[in-house]
XYZ file of C-alpha atoms in Angstrom:
688
model
C 34.973 -25.873 -60.513
C 35.679 -22.290 -61.420
C 32.430 -20.177 -60.913
C 32.374 -18.328 -64.202
C 34.575 -17.207 -67.106
C 31.677 -15.608 -68.807
C 32.544 -12.220 -67.918
C 35.908 -12.281 -69.687
C 36.552 -10.744 -72.994
C 38.002 -12.868 -75.890
C 41.745 -11.379 -75.177
C 41.352 -12.227 -71.389
C 39.833 -15.848 -72.207
C 42.509 -16.296 -74.535
C 45.165 -15.601 -71.767
C 43.287 -17.702 -69.110
C 43.074 -20.987 -71.294
C 46.619 -21.005 -72.158
C 48.115 -23.926 -70.153
C 51.700 -24.871 -70.783
C 54.606 -22.741 -72.225
C 55.858 -19.252 -71.596
C 53.276 -16.273 -71.874
C 53.486 -12.649 -71.771
C 50.391 -10.995 -71.217
C 50.521 -7.236 -72.073
C 48.028 -5.574 -69.963
C 47.121 -2.016 -70.786
C 46.023 0.324 -68.317
C 42.690 -0.420 -66.881
C 42.305 -3.446 -69.161
C 41.563 -6.130 -66.133
C 44.868 -7.415 -65.435
C 44.287 -8.646 -62.014
C 41.019 -10.235 -63.145
C 42.818 -12.143 -65.838
C 45.385 -13.295 -63.685
C 43.261 -14.566 -60.891
C 40.876 -16.117 -63.406
C 43.762 -18.154 -64.916
C 45.075 -19.264 -61.568
C 41.434 -20.411 -60.719
C 40.977 -21.975 -64.246
C 44.527 -24.127 -63.720
C 43.191 -25.334 -60.318
C 39.421 -25.541 -60.897
C 39.122 -26.806 -64.481
C 42.626 -28.504 -65.541
C 42.943 -30.130 -62.413
C 46.374 -28.613 -61.346
C 47.243 -29.119 -57.589
C 47.303 -25.695 -56.023
C 50.930 -26.700 -54.329
C 52.321 -26.765 -57.761
C 51.213 -23.185 -58.646
C 53.615 -20.011 -57.635
C 52.194 -16.585 -58.215
C 54.490 -13.514 -57.273
C 53.458 -9.911 -56.563
C 55.291 -6.723 -55.392
C 53.048 -5.876 -52.478
C 51.403 -7.995 -49.703
C 48.147 -6.068 -50.654
C 48.024 -7.264 -54.254
C 48.945 -10.804 -52.989
C 46.068 -10.595 -50.541
C 43.634 -9.385 -52.986
C 44.540 -11.744 -55.664
C 44.314 -14.859 -53.337
C 40.886 -13.656 -52.295
C 39.636 -13.124 -55.622
C 40.968 -16.451 -57.031
C 39.336 -18.481 -54.009
C 36.175 -16.754 -54.529
C 36.124 -17.842 -58.183
C 37.098 -21.357 -57.341
C 33.946 -21.487 -54.713
C 35.389 -24.271 -52.853
C 36.498 -24.033 -49.150
C 38.324 -27.419 -49.277
C 40.720 -26.494 -51.702
C 44.235 -25.761 -50.253
C 45.324 -22.330 -51.064
C 47.815 -21.778 -53.597
C 51.022 -19.977 -52.648
C 50.724 -16.370 -53.722
C 53.172 -13.876 -52.146
C 55.510 -11.175 -52.853
C 59.006 -12.014 -54.257
C 60.671 -11.320 -50.863
C 58.160 -13.421 -49.023
C 59.015 -16.377 -51.321
C 62.673 -15.686 -50.721
C 62.014 -15.870 -46.918
C 60.134 -19.021 -47.028
C 62.944 -20.712 -49.128
C 65.719 -19.478 -46.929
C 64.168 -20.843 -43.837
C 64.398 -24.232 -45.446
C 67.552 -23.954 -47.259
C 69.905 -21.337 -45.985
C 72.075 -23.943 -44.284
C 73.421 -24.989 -47.673
C 75.611 -22.022 -47.582
C 76.675 -22.530 -44.049
C 74.208 -20.163 -42.370
C 71.723 -21.093 -39.676
C 67.971 -20.690 -40.180
C 67.484 -18.805 -37.190
C 68.655 -15.563 -38.942
C 67.067 -12.078 -38.094
C 66.006 -9.934 -40.826
C 67.059 -6.344 -40.371
C 65.263 -3.349 -41.674
C 66.592 -0.201 -43.396
C 67.145 1.568 -39.926
C 69.119 -1.145 -38.872
C 71.025 -1.559 -42.101
C 71.882 2.388 -41.851
C 72.885 1.970 -38.240
C 75.241 -0.813 -39.116
C 76.814 1.299 -41.959
C 76.971 4.292 -39.730
C 79.008 2.364 -37.185
C 81.361 0.867 -39.970
C 81.884 4.243 -41.594
C 82.716 5.630 -38.036
C 85.540 2.968 -37.515
C 86.802 3.573 -41.084
C 86.674 7.420 -40.400
C 84.783 7.989 -43.595
C 82.492 10.895 -43.584
C 79.775 9.515 -45.919
C 76.163 9.368 -46.047
C 74.530 6.333 -44.616
C 71.489 6.617 -46.770
C 73.556 6.872 -49.953
C 75.693 3.917 -49.005
C 72.836 1.881 -48.016
C 71.254 2.669 -51.556
C 74.382 1.911 -53.357
C 74.908 -1.443 -51.529
C 71.228 -2.499 -52.364
C 71.984 -1.879 -55.992
C 75.111 -3.985 -55.846
C 73.253 -6.755 -54.329
C 70.304 -6.649 -56.691
C 73.042 -6.752 -59.509
C 74.650 -9.682 -57.861
C 78.126 -7.767 -57.262
C 80.192 -8.821 -54.488
C 82.400 -6.658 -52.443
C 85.362 -7.924 -53.905
C 84.203 -7.077 -57.488
C 83.254 -3.502 -56.347
C 86.626 -2.984 -54.586
C 88.226 -3.745 -57.863
C 85.990 -1.766 -60.078
C 85.480 1.486 -57.919
C 87.441 4.507 -59.314
C 85.820 7.495 -57.922
C 86.791 8.071 -53.924
C 83.210 8.237 -52.820
C 82.470 4.744 -54.373
C 85.879 3.340 -53.280
C 84.715 4.332 -49.445
C 81.349 2.573 -50.186
C 83.022 -0.524 -51.536
C 85.164 -0.860 -48.249
C 81.706 -0.268 -46.090
C 80.180 -2.901 -48.238
C 82.755 -5.400 -47.482
C 82.575 -4.788 -43.759
C 78.960 -4.555 -43.813
C 78.560 -7.937 -45.619
C 81.160 -9.292 -42.864
C 78.998 -7.966 -40.015
C 75.668 -9.428 -40.994
C 77.267 -12.717 -41.814
C 79.006 -12.827 -38.509
C 75.661 -11.918 -36.741
C 73.357 -14.220 -38.827
C 71.464 -11.245 -40.223
C 69.745 -11.050 -43.353
C 68.691 -7.719 -45.116
C 65.811 -7.273 -47.436
C 67.800 -7.578 -50.697
C 69.545 -10.904 -49.128
C 66.084 -12.325 -49.210
C 66.222 -12.851 -52.946
C 70.135 -12.688 -53.589
C 70.747 -15.661 -51.237
C 67.850 -17.529 -52.653
C 69.240 -17.106 -56.182
C 72.696 -18.247 -55.139
C 71.728 -21.366 -53.494
C 69.515 -22.155 -56.274
C 72.311 -21.320 -58.889
C 74.792 -23.464 -57.057
C 72.665 -26.537 -55.988
C 71.438 -28.152 -59.083
C 69.639 -30.880 -57.510
C 67.603 -28.429 -55.408
C 67.061 -26.050 -58.331
C 65.462 -29.015 -60.298
C 63.324 -30.120 -57.063
C 61.957 -26.747 -56.856
C 61.335 -26.037 -60.206
C 59.402 -29.434 -60.478
C 57.480 -28.359 -57.385
C 56.254 -24.991 -58.830
C 55.170 -26.162 -62.260
C 52.851 -22.985 -63.083
C 54.464 -19.774 -62.046
C 52.802 -16.262 -62.722
C 54.079 -12.955 -62.045
C 52.263 -9.805 -61.759
C 53.642 -6.202 -62.715
C 56.415 -7.871 -64.495
C 57.862 -4.498 -65.999
C 58.865 -3.705 -62.653
C 61.238 -6.637 -62.023
C 64.910 -6.161 -61.881
C 67.984 -8.179 -62.877
C 68.049 -10.192 -60.026
C 64.387 -11.038 -60.043
C 64.633 -11.884 -63.721
C 67.693 -14.247 -63.048
C 65.739 -15.952 -60.096
C 62.691 -16.438 -62.161
C 64.799 -18.155 -64.849
C 65.959 -20.728 -62.348
C 62.381 -21.423 -61.164
C 61.058 -22.066 -64.237
C 63.993 -23.865 -65.727
C 62.450 -27.427 -65.779
C 59.247 -26.519 -67.405
C 59.264 -22.896 -68.998
C 55.737 -22.528 -67.803
C 56.009 -18.963 -66.806
C 53.207 -16.435 -67.308
C 54.189 -12.774 -66.776
C 51.632 -9.955 -66.650
C 52.661 -6.443 -67.186
C 52.651 -3.044 -69.365
C 55.879 -2.007 -70.876
C 54.303 1.501 -71.211
C 53.870 1.568 -67.417
C 57.423 0.976 -66.616
C 58.284 3.918 -64.329
C 60.576 2.468 -61.776
C 63.853 2.472 -63.677
C 65.326 4.681 -61.165
C 65.122 2.150 -58.290
C 66.398 -0.783 -60.474
C 63.494 -1.989 -62.561
C 64.705 -3.337 -65.854
C 62.509 -2.569 -68.706
C 64.431 -5.153 -70.978
C 62.757 -7.806 -68.804
C 59.404 -7.436 -70.466
C 60.649 -6.053 -73.968
C 62.981 -9.069 -74.232
C 60.908 -11.756 -72.995
C 59.512 -13.262 -76.012
C 63.251 -13.445 -77.112
C 64.463 -15.133 -73.916
C 61.792 -17.681 -73.595
C 61.314 -19.481 -76.877
C 57.646 -20.125 -78.251
C 56.335 -17.303 -75.916
C 52.471 -16.882 -76.448
C 51.736 -12.932 -76.400
C 48.458 -11.789 -75.608
C 47.583 -8.129 -75.536
C 44.721 -6.680 -73.403
C 43.937 -3.718 -75.172
C 40.243 -3.184 -74.088
C 40.181 -0.331 -71.238
C 37.264 -0.406 -69.081
C 38.211 2.814 -66.991
C 38.366 5.810 -69.337
C 36.375 7.616 -72.214
C 37.913 7.466 -75.949
C 39.064 10.979 -75.648
C 41.581 10.355 -72.918
C 42.595 7.063 -74.393
C 43.456 8.739 -77.496
C 45.687 11.347 -75.889
C 47.502 8.375 -73.856
C 47.794 6.400 -77.255
C 49.139 9.508 -79.079
C 51.738 10.255 -76.456
C 53.031 6.908 -75.854
C 53.478 5.987 -79.509
C 56.464 8.595 -79.493
C 58.418 5.984 -77.444
C 60.752 3.497 -79.391
C 61.360 1.021 -76.930
C 58.056 -0.549 -76.491
C 56.187 -3.589 -77.804
C 53.361 -1.727 -79.066
C 49.522 -1.908 -78.271
C 46.625 0.544 -78.522
C 44.012 1.033 -75.792
C 40.430 0.887 -76.895
C 37.542 2.295 -74.683
C 34.970 -0.077 -73.697
C 33.016 3.148 -72.373
C 33.188 4.927 -75.787
C 33.166 8.610 -76.218
C 31.929 11.603 -74.125
C 35.057 12.331 -72.004
C 36.699 15.729 -71.807
C 40.076 16.892 -72.034
C 40.850 20.584 -70.958
C 43.968 22.680 -70.941
C 44.708 25.384 -68.244
C 47.257 27.756 -68.893
C 48.381 29.958 -66.181
C 50.825 32.809 -65.778
C 52.416 31.238 -62.656
C 51.962 28.399 -60.103
C 49.825 30.424 -57.537
C 47.471 31.559 -60.513
C 47.414 27.707 -61.320
C 46.394 26.611 -57.721
C 43.715 29.318 -57.352
C 42.087 28.301 -60.838
C 42.357 24.499 -60.024
C 41.026 24.971 -56.295
C 38.175 27.413 -57.663
C 37.233 24.698 -60.258
C 37.126 21.798 -57.687
C 35.291 23.933 -55.397
C 32.633 24.310 -57.905
C 32.621 20.559 -58.890
C 31.918 19.684 -54.937
C 29.315 22.223 -54.671
C 27.444 20.607 -57.573
C 27.669 17.313 -55.565
C 30.745 15.464 -57.137
C 32.497 13.470 -54.467
C 35.812 14.888 -53.557
C 37.118 11.453 -53.497
C 36.766 11.119 -57.261
C 39.147 14.248 -57.714
C 42.820 13.898 -57.789
C 45.726 16.418 -58.720
C 48.923 14.729 -59.755
C 52.434 16.241 -60.183
C 55.831 14.924 -61.469
C 58.026 16.520 -58.749
C 56.877 16.896 -54.971
C 58.100 20.558 -54.910
C 54.861 21.372 -56.914
C 52.644 20.551 -53.990
C 53.633 23.803 -52.058
C 51.346 26.009 -54.216
C 48.750 23.583 -54.457
C 48.339 23.117 -50.686
C 48.374 26.669 -49.999
C 45.513 27.205 -52.810
C 43.458 24.396 -51.241
C 43.700 25.749 -47.730
C 42.883 29.338 -48.610
C 39.593 27.768 -50.402
C 39.147 25.663 -46.997
C 39.229 22.419 -49.329
C 40.205 19.280 -47.396
C 42.955 17.311 -49.286
C 45.140 14.178 -48.365
C 48.746 14.056 -49.672
C 48.987 10.284 -50.754
C 52.374 8.489 -50.671
C 54.231 11.857 -49.503
C 54.669 14.370 -47.020
C 53.027 18.095 -46.735
C 55.365 20.532 -48.234
C 56.066 22.233 -44.914
C 56.419 19.003 -42.985
C 59.211 17.632 -45.241
C 62.321 17.161 -43.264
C 64.770 19.541 -45.533
C 61.908 22.260 -45.345
C 61.593 21.856 -41.436
C 65.556 22.209 -41.191
C 65.370 25.402 -43.122
C 62.530 26.831 -41.098
C 64.394 25.585 -37.871
C 67.530 27.813 -39.013
C 65.252 30.874 -39.758
C 63.426 30.367 -36.375
C 66.876 30.368 -34.581
C 67.551 33.660 -36.211
C 64.576 35.243 -34.645
C 65.436 33.877 -31.317
C 68.871 32.423 -30.626
C 67.806 30.868 -27.410
C 65.252 28.496 -29.389
C 66.737 25.242 -28.165
C 63.900 23.287 -29.595
C 64.994 24.361 -33.321
C 68.776 24.515 -32.558
C 68.488 20.813 -31.570
C 67.034 19.986 -34.612
C 69.768 21.417 -36.801
C 72.879 21.228 -34.673
C 74.464 18.446 -36.637
C 72.711 19.317 -40.098
C 74.758 19.302 -42.194
C 77.066 16.969 -40.161
C 79.688 19.001 -38.319
C 80.885 16.330 -35.727
C 78.485 17.122 -32.860
C 77.169 13.596 -32.232
C 74.583 12.182 -29.833
C 76.780 12.041 -26.957
C 78.008 15.800 -27.435
C 74.407 16.835 -27.858
C 73.526 15.307 -24.580
C 76.655 16.692 -22.659
C 75.552 20.340 -24.135
C 72.003 19.865 -23.015
C 73.094 18.900 -19.415
C 75.573 21.563 -19.085
C 72.530 24.132 -20.098
C 70.174 22.706 -17.567
C 72.840 22.683 -14.978
C 73.281 26.465 -15.596
C 69.698 27.050 -16.064
C 70.063 28.702 -19.276
C 69.753 27.973 -23.048
C 72.407 26.439 -25.279
C 73.286 29.926 -26.840
C 73.559 31.496 -23.369
C 75.943 28.872 -22.334
C 78.073 29.664 -25.535
C 77.864 33.498 -24.878
C 78.558 33.213 -21.129
C 80.135 29.955 -20.216
C 82.275 29.053 -23.288
C 84.782 27.462 -21.249
C 82.376 24.917 -20.065
C 81.594 23.896 -23.716
C 85.309 23.597 -24.346
C 85.945 21.254 -21.499
C 82.661 19.254 -21.569
C 82.830 18.385 -25.108
C 85.622 17.164 -27.613
C 87.831 19.486 -29.271
C 86.134 18.912 -32.706
C 82.388 19.230 -31.252
C 83.131 22.362 -29.184
C 84.663 24.264 -32.433
C 81.826 23.137 -34.431
C 79.328 24.587 -31.883
C 81.503 27.939 -31.820
C 81.491 28.098 -35.718
C 77.635 27.510 -35.742
C 76.919 30.266 -33.491
C 79.418 32.714 -35.072
C 77.602 31.928 -38.414
C 74.049 32.435 -36.759
C 75.202 35.712 -35.208
C 76.590 37.010 -38.573
C 73.201 36.116 -40.266
C 71.283 37.759 -37.603
C 73.371 40.967 -37.916
C 72.559 40.915 -41.704
C 68.679 40.735 -40.690
C 69.212 43.810 -38.467
C 70.699 45.589 -41.227
C 67.762 44.995 -43.605
C 69.420 42.387 -45.842
C 66.360 39.928 -45.522
C 65.802 39.496 -49.418
C 69.486 38.047 -49.603
C 69.486 35.961 -46.352
C 68.885 32.611 -47.742
C 71.985 33.034 -50.142
C 73.807 34.137 -47.030
C 72.399 31.048 -45.240
C 73.665 28.712 -47.969
C 77.042 30.406 -48.333
C 77.708 29.832 -44.634
C 75.644 26.666 -43.798
C 75.497 24.608 -47.178
C 72.369 22.946 -46.597
C 71.754 22.127 -50.019
C 75.111 20.484 -50.648
C 74.274 18.254 -47.588
C 70.909 17.034 -48.911
C 72.240 16.729 -52.471
C 74.382 13.831 -51.115
C 71.530 11.732 -50.206
C 70.028 8.931 -52.761
C 67.005 11.306 -53.097
C 68.875 14.357 -53.041
C 67.538 15.807 -56.389
C 64.059 15.662 -55.148
C 65.127 17.403 -51.778
C 67.018 20.227 -53.615
C 64.195 20.997 -55.652
C 61.983 21.396 -52.618
C 64.669 23.712 -51.045
C 64.906 25.620 -54.029
C 60.929 25.875 -54.283
C 61.220 27.204 -50.722
C 63.773 29.643 -51.235
C 61.907 30.990 -54.322
C 58.810 31.369 -52.417
C 60.579 33.142 -49.512
C 62.196 35.726 -51.770
C 59.346 36.551 -53.740
C 57.134 36.898 -50.431
C 59.719 39.462 -49.309
C 59.922 40.981 -52.656
C 56.109 41.508 -52.887
C 55.889 42.740 -49.150
C 58.899 44.573 -48.143
C 57.658 45.402 -44.796
C 57.030 41.519 -44.089
C 59.427 40.570 -41.032
C 60.977 37.225 -40.695
C 58.858 36.162 -37.697
C 55.755 37.210 -39.346
C 56.615 35.132 -42.405
C 57.380 32.183 -40.342
C 54.053 32.538 -38.587
C 52.392 32.612 -41.862
C 53.921 29.386 -42.816
C 52.775 27.501 -39.815
C 49.302 28.427 -40.551
C 49.269 26.971 -44.206
C 49.107 23.273 -42.989
C 46.249 23.997 -40.334
C 43.395 22.063 -41.651
C 41.699 21.360 -38.385
C 38.234 23.123 -39.339
C 37.987 21.625 -42.404
C 35.409 18.792 -42.551
C 34.662 17.904 -46.374
C 35.496 14.881 -48.055
C 39.282 14.721 -48.972
C 40.583 15.444 -52.449
C 43.777 13.434 -53.306
C 46.920 15.057 -54.247
C 50.016 13.029 -54.911
C 52.787 12.125 -57.348
C 52.281 10.363 -60.451
C 54.344 7.432 -58.978
C 52.029 7.170 -56.270
C 48.908 7.328 -58.524
C 49.874 4.189 -60.425
C 47.105 1.625 -59.978
C 44.438 4.516 -58.889
C 41.552 5.917 -60.794
C 39.431 9.056 -60.614
C 36.540 10.543 -62.394
C 38.202 13.918 -62.429
C 42.019 14.246 -62.754
C 44.318 17.354 -63.058
C 48.045 17.080 -64.029
C 50.181 20.116 -63.199
C 53.475 21.213 -64.184
C 53.487 20.501 -67.656
C 56.434 22.383 -68.622
C 59.842 21.356 -69.976
C 62.328 20.592 -67.195
C 59.449 19.835 -65.048
C 57.558 17.209 -66.737
C 59.415 16.027 -68.572
C 62.398 16.311 -66.329
C 65.434 16.761 -68.518
C 69.287 16.268 -68.045
C 71.894 13.624 -67.853
C 70.045 11.622 -64.955
C 66.701 11.437 -66.871
C 65.228 9.058 -69.330
C 62.910 10.683 -71.671
C 61.137 7.606 -72.611
C 60.485 6.732 -68.824
C 59.244 10.413 -68.576
C 56.799 9.804 -71.533
C 55.613 6.552 -69.650
C 54.895 8.677 -66.694
C 52.708 10.996 -68.743
C 50.844 7.940 -70.151
C 50.114 6.713 -66.464
C 48.955 10.100 -65.608
C 46.688 10.293 -68.389
C 44.994 6.802 -67.767
C 44.304 7.573 -64.213
C 41.266 9.634 -65.740
C 37.888 7.911 -65.963
C 35.979 10.828 -67.594
C 37.443 14.213 -67.255
C 41.178 15.076 -67.656
C 42.746 18.563 -67.005
C 46.454 19.170 -68.015
C 47.984 22.262 -66.821
C 50.953 24.408 -67.596
C 52.394 27.793 -66.409
C 54.468 30.599 -67.919
C 56.884 30.781 -65.066
C 57.789 28.980 -61.984
C 60.478 28.620 -59.354
C 63.396 26.738 -60.856
C 66.473 26.368 -58.776
C 65.303 29.122 -56.501
C 64.671 31.742 -59.150
C 61.511 32.610 -61.113
C 62.086 31.331 -64.576
C 60.028 31.653 -67.592
C 58.894 27.938 -68.664
C 58.285 26.321 -71.994
C 54.990 24.143 -72.003
C 55.653 20.414 -72.399
C 56.307 18.563 -75.438
C 53.906 16.018 -74.202
C 51.061 18.284 -74.868
C 51.987 18.269 -78.674
C 52.831 14.354 -78.692
C 49.320 13.658 -77.174
C 47.751 15.814 -79.937
C 46.386 18.326 -77.680
C 48.260 21.418 -78.935
C 49.295 22.297 -82.103
C 52.738 23.876 -82.054
C 55.665 23.530 -84.385
C 58.096 24.190 -81.596
C 56.968 21.028 -79.646
C 59.560 18.554 -80.538
C 59.527 14.773 -80.809
C 62.463 13.551 -78.967
C 64.694 10.207 -79.880
C 65.439 8.480 -76.514
C 68.355 6.645 -74.816
C 67.461 3.728 -72.676
C 70.380 4.166 -70.289
C 71.243 7.308 -68.470
C 74.380 8.750 -66.844
C 75.611 6.798 -63.778
C 73.889 3.450 -64.471
C 75.893 0.152 -64.192
C 76.032 -1.616 -67.305
C 77.441 -5.068 -68.342
C 79.589 -5.551 -71.463
C 80.422 -9.206 -72.645
C 84.031 -8.454 -73.008
C 84.764 -5.615 -70.441
C 82.414 -6.879 -67.758
C 80.704 -4.195 -65.220
C 81.090 -0.471 -65.954
C 79.442 2.769 -65.219
C 78.189 5.350 -67.900
C 79.954 8.424 -67.741
C 78.386 10.230 -70.922
C 75.755 9.447 -73.431
C 75.632 10.995 -76.943
C 73.682 10.428 -80.109
C 74.960 8.297 -82.735
C 72.936 7.413 -85.835
C 69.941 5.385 -84.887
C 71.205 4.650 -81.265
C 73.627 6.109 -78.645
C 77.215 6.080 -77.743
C 78.244 5.611 -74.337
C 81.414 6.459 -72.601
C 81.730 3.667 -69.927
C 84.244 3.419 -67.002
C 85.151 -0.310 -66.935
C 87.171 -0.049 -63.384
C 89.471 2.694 -64.848
C 89.284 1.396 -68.454
C 87.381 3.979 -70.319
C 85.606 2.787 -73.360
C 83.075 4.342 -75.960
C 80.605 1.681 -76.738
C 77.319 1.752 -78.697
C 74.270 1.213 -76.637
C 72.906 -1.928 -78.090
C 76.250 -3.778 -77.112
C 75.591 -3.554 -73.296
C 72.905 -4.476 -70.884
C 71.465 -2.917 -67.610
C 72.667 -4.492 -64.546
């Protein structure tokens, strides 16, 4: 028997006691989503009498699955009950394939490869094909294709841009390689499961009849493939219960399709919709701001959070002249809170883009406040920043082999692992640094390495010497412009899947570097680098830790005191062809609803933007949330799609969006359907 349902509110109880037929539980932030889901599972098993073996609950993380399993079994209070299947989508795919992969001619002793294995195979194929392409970018694109159920042959037919034509060829060879070696990548766990169920009708019926009650957590994060798989699993009974929040759909950039939750009731007829609107986390003032902001989105099902805690919260706006002033103000406030006895673990600072953490980290270090960077890497420990610093360290000492070996093939210049080993051996044999080898024994490099690698080494040192001469001539303020001109590090990182964020980090560093020199003209390069090395030294700080993280990393967490920084146009919301203003607004909604009782929103008059200090305009979100009255803060109509998205049209098939423009109440999309370009209204296509 279920231990108790007494602690459920009316909305939650309504969801728990629904048995047959599709159900959409719209669970607002802090509304007891997990409690409702686990209570329903316990109710089906302990009260209705459903065999646990006939239930399937799918999540996105092992942690969530483990927590729900534990809570459901505790509610059942019966150690003799066989545990229900509660796992991630990919774990379900693995279990299924172990039993059924032979139906597509594969052996069930397959090996699952991770992302590093995948990239290694792709690099090998690219080398054979003589393609100079980022393995990370190719891996990311192949993942998108698989999750959109697009085969190599389809991509080869559709690809028009040279870069994507190369990836299409790599995809074809990659798929052949993993099939020949009986390997399965992460995406295959779902793709192959779907393909088997889709082509084996008898097996589909058998599996669907086995799992007669299916529940899905965080449904707003599902992609096209996961949706199609769920359709097959529920095909014999439609007893599909999904729990999610369309207002917290913030993963469109990695394939999540918000249409899955927005159109659920249209796809599954006779859907029961339950809205969980009672919020147990935040005070009324905070929820009023969140409700006000999210109501400006047009693509939503609509709900309003109601505070169970009532009034008494506070929302504060901090207006700073720049990011350093902002960091000092926040650090000083937090130090005061901690001195008053507030637990540092109840304090968090959130940002939209990772580059904003630099000034925060410096401000906290100066105030000797301990912090932990959740879901990210400290600014000066990010690989792109360490690369720049390595270049700068070499310019202070050309014999610095440690720094040289880090960047000798960044950007890629044809100096591979074998060439690097030969170079190190030659230097060791001659008891000198690699630079000394180049300077005094250049013939050995020419003989010992291939022609391409030797030329690349020569060009690299010629550039480094030229840059070092510029420093000697007192041209330190313009050093980074010259470094970019000769080395092109930004262009290298721009080509990676997360290139946008990396370039923002590089720009942040370049701006900081230039301003440091301008504020202190006597500052030498070595002294500046030493100051940077000390920024991350927190060895002697022993307080509890404050959390610093991106808003994406904060989803699902809660704190008494929340600071959100960078509320300016172009930082939050991000703007441009690749950005979706409605998803940006949902991120704002997530950020606000992390706060229990105290919320502070921060904006600055200026920040580094693309390496230059720029006057910023405060975010429209402050006005939309009803916190700042300003007629210049606008309400924006939004497009669901963004430039570069793959979409599907019922006549023209799969295409890629090349441009978006407003058209009446919707948007006109310029789409390239395999070379055939068409302008189509947005309501006539779907994301893939």
